Amino acid sequence: MKITLTSLSTKNLATLAQRTINSSQAGNYTIVENHPLLLSLIASYQNYDTVYTKLTYSGKGKEVATADKERDVAFSNMKAFLNGYRKLTSVANYQDAEALYKVFQMFGLDLDRLSYSAETAQLKKLIEELEKPDNTLRIINLSLVSAFDDLKTKHTDFEILFAQQAEANADLRQISSASSSRKELEQVLRSYLNLITAMKDVPDWSNLYHDLNEIVKAARNSVLPAS
C-alpha cells in the first residue's frame, strides 16, 4: 500500500483516514478493533476533522470592518456639520458649534483613521466629554441629538463585535493548528497502513489488507497529476 500522504489534499486525507477507520471497524476484522494503532488513528482523525476546516480567524473580520466604517461615517458627519456651522457667524448658536468643534479637536479630528483600538479609546473619551451637561445643551441647541445618539450607537455596536472577534480568535488559538494536526494524522495513518501491510500474509489480516489496499488506490488516484 504505497501512497504519499503529503500529496493528498486536505479533504482527501480526511476521506482516506475515515474510510480506513470505517473499514477496520466494519465488524469483519475483530483482530484490529481494539488495536492501539487503530485507536490512535481514530483519535488523530477526530482531532484533524475538528480543525482542518476551521478558519484561522473568527470570520468576523468583515462585520468588524463594516461596523468601524459606520462609526467613522457618524463621526465624520457630525464633525463636518460642526466645522461648517461654526463658520456661519450670522446664524444662531454658531458659538455652540465652535465649542463642540474644539472638543472634537481635543481628541483628534482624524481619529477615524486610527487603528481599531486607538480609535475606540479616543472615541470613548470624546463621547464622555460630549455627554457633559454644557455640551449636552449645545448639542440640543444645534439639533444634533439624533446624530450624537447615532454616533454612540455605532460605537457601541463596534465594541460588541470587536470583543466577540477577540474572544473567538482567542478560542481558536487554543486549538491545535490544522498543519500540526495533519502531520500527526499522516504519521499515525502511515504507521497503521504499514502494520496492515506487514501482516498481509497472516490469516485474518489478508482480507483487511486487500480492503484497505483498494481504499488506498482510490486515494492515490485522487491526486491530480502535476501540470
mmCIF file of N, CA, C and O in Angstrom, residues 57-108:
data_model
loop_
_atom_site.group_PDB
_atom_site.id
_atom_site.type_symbol
_atom_site.label_atom_id
_atom_site.label_comp_id
_atom_site.label_asym_id
_atom_site.label_seq_id
_atom_site.Cartn_x
_atom_site.Cartn_y
_atom_site.Cartn_z
ATOM 1 N N TYR A 57 -9.085 32.465 11.557
ATOM 2 C CA TYR A 57 -9.579 33.663 12.236
ATOM 3 C C TYR A 57 -11.051 33.459 12.531
ATOM 4 O O TYR A 57 -11.650 32.473 12.138
ATOM 5 N N SER A 58 -11.676 34.381 13.227
ATOM 6 C CA SER A 58 -13.034 34.192 13.703
ATOM 7 C C SER A 58 -14.078 34.281 12.616
ATOM 8 O O SER A 58 -15.200 33.838 12.795
ATOM 9 N N GLY A 59 -13.754 34.881 11.494
ATOM 10 C CA GLY A 59 -14.736 35.065 10.441
ATOM 11 C C GLY A 59 -15.538 36.344 10.610
ATOM 12 O O GLY A 59 -16.430 36.643 9.822
ATOM 13 N N LYS A 60 -15.252 37.105 11.646
ATOM 14 C CA LYS A 60 -15.990 38.333 11.905
ATOM 15 C C LYS A 60 -15.288 39.568 11.351
ATOM 16 O O LYS A 60 -15.712 40.694 11.597
ATOM 17 N N GLY A 61 -14.205 39.355 10.619
ATOM 18 C CA GLY A 61 -13.428 40.491 10.121
ATOM 19 C C GLY A 61 -14.239 41.487 9.321
ATOM 20 O O GLY A 61 -14.139 42.700 9.509
ATOM 21 N N LYS A 62 -15.068 40.981 8.395
ATOM 22 C CA LYS A 62 -15.872 41.869 7.553
ATOM 23 C C LYS A 62 -16.914 42.623 8.370
ATOM 24 O O LYS A 62 -17.167 43.805 8.132
ATOM 25 N N GLU A 63 -17.516 41.929 9.336
ATOM 26 C CA GLU A 63 -18.507 42.578 10.192
ATOM 27 C C GLU A 63 -17.877 43.704 11.008
ATOM 28 O O GLU A 63 -18.458 44.787 11.151
ATOM 29 N N VAL A 64 -16.690 43.440 11.536
ATOM 30 C CA VAL A 64 -15.991 44.444 12.335
ATOM 31 C C VAL A 64 -15.613 45.636 11.463
ATOM 32 O O VAL A 64 -15.776 46.800 11.865
ATOM 33 N N ALA A 65 -15.107 45.359 10.264
ATOM 34 C CA ALA A 65 -14.717 46.431 9.348
ATOM 35 C C ALA A 65 -15.921 47.287 8.966
ATOM 36 O O ALA A 65 -15.833 48.527 8.886
ATOM 37 N N THR A 66 -17.056 46.645 8.738
ATOM 38 C CA THR A 66 -18.279 47.379 8.393
ATOM 39 C C THR A 66 -18.734 48.247 9.554
ATOM 40 O O THR A 66 -19.118 49.412 9.365
ATOM 41 N N ALA A 67 -18.692 47.685 10.762
ATOM 42 C CA ALA A 67 -19.099 48.440 11.949
ATOM 43 C C ALA A 67 -18.172 49.627 12.173
ATOM 44 O O ALA A 67 -18.613 50.716 12.562
ATOM 45 N N ASP A 68 -16.881 49.431 11.910
ATOM 46 C CA ASP A 68 -15.920 50.528 12.056
ATOM 47 C C ASP A 68 -16.205 51.627 11.044
ATOM 48 O O ASP A 68 -16.152 52.818 11.366
ATOM 49 N N LYS A 69 -16.509 51.237 9.821
ATOM 50 C CA LYS A 69 -16.817 52.219 8.776
ATOM 51 C C LYS A 69 -18.062 53.022 9.130
ATOM 52 O O LYS A 69 -18.112 54.245 8.917
ATOM 53 N N GLU A 70 -19.038 52.358 9.699
ATOM 54 C CA GLU A 70 -20.286 53.039 10.064
ATOM 55 C C GLU A 70 -20.066 54.055 11.178
ATOM 56 O O GLU A 70 -20.628 55.151 11.147
ATOM 57 N N ARG A 71 -19.226 53.710 12.157
ATOM 58 C CA ARG A 71 -18.966 54.691 13.219
ATOM 59 C C ARG A 71 -18.089 55.807 12.692
ATOM 60 O O ARG A 71 -18.201 56.955 13.131
ATOM 61 N N ASP A 72 -17.205 55.513 11.718
ATOM 62 C CA ASP A 72 -16.392 56.556 11.090
ATOM 63 C C ASP A 72 -17.272 57.564 10.375
ATOM 64 O O ASP A 72 -17.041 58.779 10.446
ATOM 65 N N VAL A 73 -18.285 57.061 9.673
ATOM 66 C CA VAL A 73 -19.200 57.946 8.939
ATOM 67 C C VAL A 73 -19.981 58.821 9.913
ATOM 68 O O VAL A 73 -20.144 60.028 9.685
ATOM 69 N N ALA A 74 -20.455 58.238 11.001
ATOM 70 C CA ALA A 74 -21.199 59.002 12.004
ATOM 71 C C ALA A 74 -20.323 60.093 12.612
ATOM 72 O O ALA A 74 -20.770 61.233 12.815
ATOM 73 N N PHE A 75 -19.073 59.746 12.882
ATOM 74 C CA PHE A 75 -18.128 60.719 13.423
ATOM 75 C C PHE A 75 -17.844 61.824 12.411
ATOM 76 O O PHE A 75 -17.893 63.023 12.741
ATOM 77 N N SER A 76 -17.570 61.451 11.173
ATOM 78 C CA SER A 76 -17.223 62.429 10.137
ATOM 79 C C SER A 76 -18.382 63.362 9.833
ATOM 80 O O SER A 76 -18.181 64.566 9.608
ATOM 81 N N ASN A 77 -19.592 62.823 9.811
ATOM 82 C CA ASN A 77 -20.762 63.660 9.521
ATOM 83 C C ASN A 77 -20.966 64.720 10.590
ATOM 84 O O ASN A 77 -21.244 65.888 10.289
ATOM 85 N N MET A 78 -20.831 64.316 11.839
ATOM 86 C CA MET A 78 -21.011 65.272 12.935
ATOM 87 C C MET A 78 -19.896 66.307 12.934
ATOM 88 O O MET A 78 -20.131 67.507 13.140
ATOM 89 N N LYS A 79 -18.674 65.859 12.692
ATOM 90 C CA LYS A 79 -17.531 66.775 12.627
ATOM 91 C C LYS A 79 -17.706 67.779 11.491
ATOM 92 O O LYS A 79 -17.457 68.984 11.673
ATOM 93 N N ALA A 80 -18.131 67.302 10.318
ATOM 94 C CA ALA A 80 -18.305 68.185 9.157
ATOM 95 C C ALA A 80 -19.401 69.218 9.417
ATOM 96 O O ALA A 80 -19.262 70.398 9.025
ATOM 97 N N PHE A 81 -20.475 68.793 10.071
ATOM 98 C CA PHE A 81 -21.560 69.727 10.378
ATOM 99 C C PHE A 81 -21.060 70.853 11.282
ATOM 100 O O PHE A 81 -21.313 72.038 11.027
ATOM 101 N N LEU A 82 -20.343 70.454 12.340
ATOM 102 C CA LEU A 82 -19.843 71.447 13.292
ATOM 103 C C LEU A 82 -18.851 72.392 12.628
ATOM 104 O O LEU A 82 -18.867 73.610 12.883
ATOM 105 N N ASN A 83 -17.995 71.855 11.788
ATOM 106 C CA ASN A 83 -16.991 72.677 11.123
ATOM 107 C C ASN A 83 -17.644 73.701 10.201
ATOM 108 O O ASN A 83 -17.196 74.862 10.132
ATOM 109 N N GLY A 84 -18.694 73.301 9.517
ATOM 110 C CA GLY A 84 -19.383 74.234 8.630
ATOM 111 C C GLY A 84 -20.215 75.248 9.398
ATOM 112 O O GLY A 84 -20.201 76.449 9.086
ATOM 113 N N TYR A 85 -20.926 74.775 10.401
ATOM 114 C CA TYR A 85 -21.836 75.638 11.147
ATOM 115 C C TYR A 85 -21.095 76.710 11.927
ATOM 116 O O TYR A 85 -21.552 77.864 12.020
ATOM 117 N N ARG A 86 -19.937 76.371 12.477
ATOM 118 C CA ARG A 86 -19.201 77.333 13.298
ATOM 119 C C ARG A 86 -18.701 78.523 12.484
ATOM 120 O O ARG A 86 -18.405 79.594 13.040
ATOM 121 N N LYS A 87 -18.614 78.344 11.185
ATOM 122 C CA LYS A 87 -18.130 79.415 10.310
ATOM 123 C C LYS A 87 -19.244 80.380 9.909
ATOM 124 O O LYS A 87 -18.965 81.454 9.359
ATOM 125 N N LEU A 88 -20.482 79.970 10.180
ATOM 126 C CA LEU A 88 -21.619 80.834 9.842
ATOM 127 C C LEU A 88 -21.915 81.738 11.035
ATOM 128 O O LEU A 88 -22.865 81.531 11.790
ATOM 129 N N THR A 89 -21.126 82.740 11.200
ATOM 130 C CA THR A 89 -21.233 83.607 12.378
ATOM 131 C C THR A 89 -22.512 84.434 12.420
ATOM 132 O O THR A 89 -22.807 85.064 13.440
ATOM 133 N N SER A 90 -23.273 84.424 11.329
ATOM 134 C CA SER A 90 -24.510 85.196 11.302
ATOM 135 C C SER A 90 -25.711 84.395 11.790
ATOM 136 O O SER A 90 -26.808 84.960 11.962
ATOM 137 N N VAL A 91 -25.520 83.080 12.036
ATOM 138 C CA VAL A 91 -26.659 82.258 12.465
ATOM 139 C C VAL A 91 -26.604 82.039 13.967
ATOM 140 O O VAL A 91 -25.551 82.167 14.606
ATOM 141 N N ALA A 92 -27.765 81.669 14.500
ATOM 142 C CA ALA A 92 -27.855 81.447 15.945
ATOM 143 C C ALA A 92 -27.068 80.204 16.356
ATOM 144 O O ALA A 92 -26.963 79.241 15.596
ATOM 145 N N ASN A 93 -26.517 80.275 17.561
ATOM 146 C CA ASN A 93 -25.830 79.136 18.175
ATOM 147 C C ASN A 93 -24.543 78.721 17.463
ATOM 148 O O ASN A 93 -24.054 77.615 17.683
ATOM 149 N N TYR A 94 -23.976 79.614 16.632
ATOM 150 C CA TYR A 94 -22.721 79.217 15.974
ATOM 151 C C TYR A 94 -21.610 79.026 17.015
ATOM 152 O O TYR A 94 -20.674 78.257 16.806
ATOM 153 N N GLN A 95 -21.768 79.772 18.171
ATOM 154 C CA GLN A 95 -20.763 79.604 19.223
ATOM 155 C C GLN A 95 -20.786 78.194 19.806
ATOM 156 O O GLN A 95 -19.753 77.647 20.213
ATOM 157 N N ASP A 96 -21.968 77.597 19.840
ATOM 158 C CA ASP A 96 -22.081 76.227 20.340
ATOM 159 C C ASP A 96 -21.341 75.272 19.398
ATOM 160 O O ASP A 96 -20.670 74.328 19.846
ATOM 161 N N ALA A 97 -21.481 75.519 18.116
ATOM 162 C CA ALA A 97 -20.791 74.689 17.140
ATOM 163 C C ALA A 97 -19.283 74.833 17.287
ATOM 164 O O ALA A 97 -18.536 73.855 17.189
ATOM 165 N N GLU A 98 -18.827 76.058 17.533
ATOM 166 C CA GLU A 98 -17.402 76.314 17.719
ATOM 167 C C GLU A 98 -16.870 75.564 18.942
ATOM 168 O O GLU A 98 -15.802 74.943 18.905
ATOM 169 N N ALA A 99 -17.634 75.622 20.035
ATOM 170 C CA ALA A 99 -17.221 74.966 21.276
ATOM 171 C C ALA A 99 -17.161 73.445 21.101
ATOM 172 O O ALA A 99 -16.216 72.786 21.563
ATOM 173 N N LEU A 100 -18.143 72.888 20.435
ATOM 174 C CA LEU A 100 -18.159 71.435 20.223
ATOM 175 C C LEU A 100 -17.063 70.993 19.260
ATOM 176 O O LEU A 100 -16.472 69.916 19.426
ATOM 177 N N TYR A 101 -16.780 71.852 18.282
ATOM 178 C CA TYR A 101 -15.717 71.509 17.336
ATOM 179 C C TYR A 101 -14.370 71.452 18.037
ATOM 180 O O TYR A 101 -13.514 70.616 17.716
ATOM 181 N N LYS A 102 -14.189 72.322 19.013
ATOM 182 C CA LYS A 102 -12.951 72.316 19.787
ATOM 183 C C LYS A 102 -12.819 71.014 20.588
ATOM 184 O O LYS A 102 -11.705 70.532 20.815
ATOM 185 N N VAL A 103 -13.962 70.477 21.028
ATOM 186 C CA VAL A 103 -13.936 69.191 21.729
ATOM 187 C C VAL A 103 -13.451 68.104 20.772
ATOM 188 O O VAL A 103 -12.634 67.255 21.134
ATOM 189 N N PHE A 104 -13.953 68.159 19.537
ATOM 190 C CA PHE A 104 -13.504 67.205 18.527
ATOM 191 C C PHE A 104 -11.999 67.355 18.293
ATOM 192 O O PHE A 104 -11.275 66.357 18.161
ATOM 193 N N GLN A 105 -11.550 68.595 18.212
ATOM 194 C CA GLN A 105 -10.113 68.840 18.007
ATOM 195 C C GLN A 105 -9.291 68.278 19.163
ATOM 196 O O GLN A 105 -8.188 67.753 18.963
ATOM 197 N N MET A 106 -9.840 68.360 20.345
ATOM 198 C CA MET A 106 -9.138 67.907 21.551
ATOM 199 C C MET A 106 -8.797 66.413 21.457
ATOM 200 O O MET A 106 -7.717 65.980 21.876
ATOM 201 N N PHE A 107 -9.686 65.628 20.878
ATOM 202 C CA PHE A 107 -9.483 64.183 20.830
ATOM 203 C C PHE A 107 -9.054 63.676 19.458
ATOM 204 O O PHE A 107 -8.854 62.478 19.273
ATOM 205 N N GLY A 108 -8.891 64.610 18.526
ATOM 206 C CA GLY A 108 -8.353 64.247 17.221
ATOM 207 C C GLY A 108 -9.380 64.291 16.109
ATOM 208 O O GLY A 108 -10.331 63.507 16.106
#
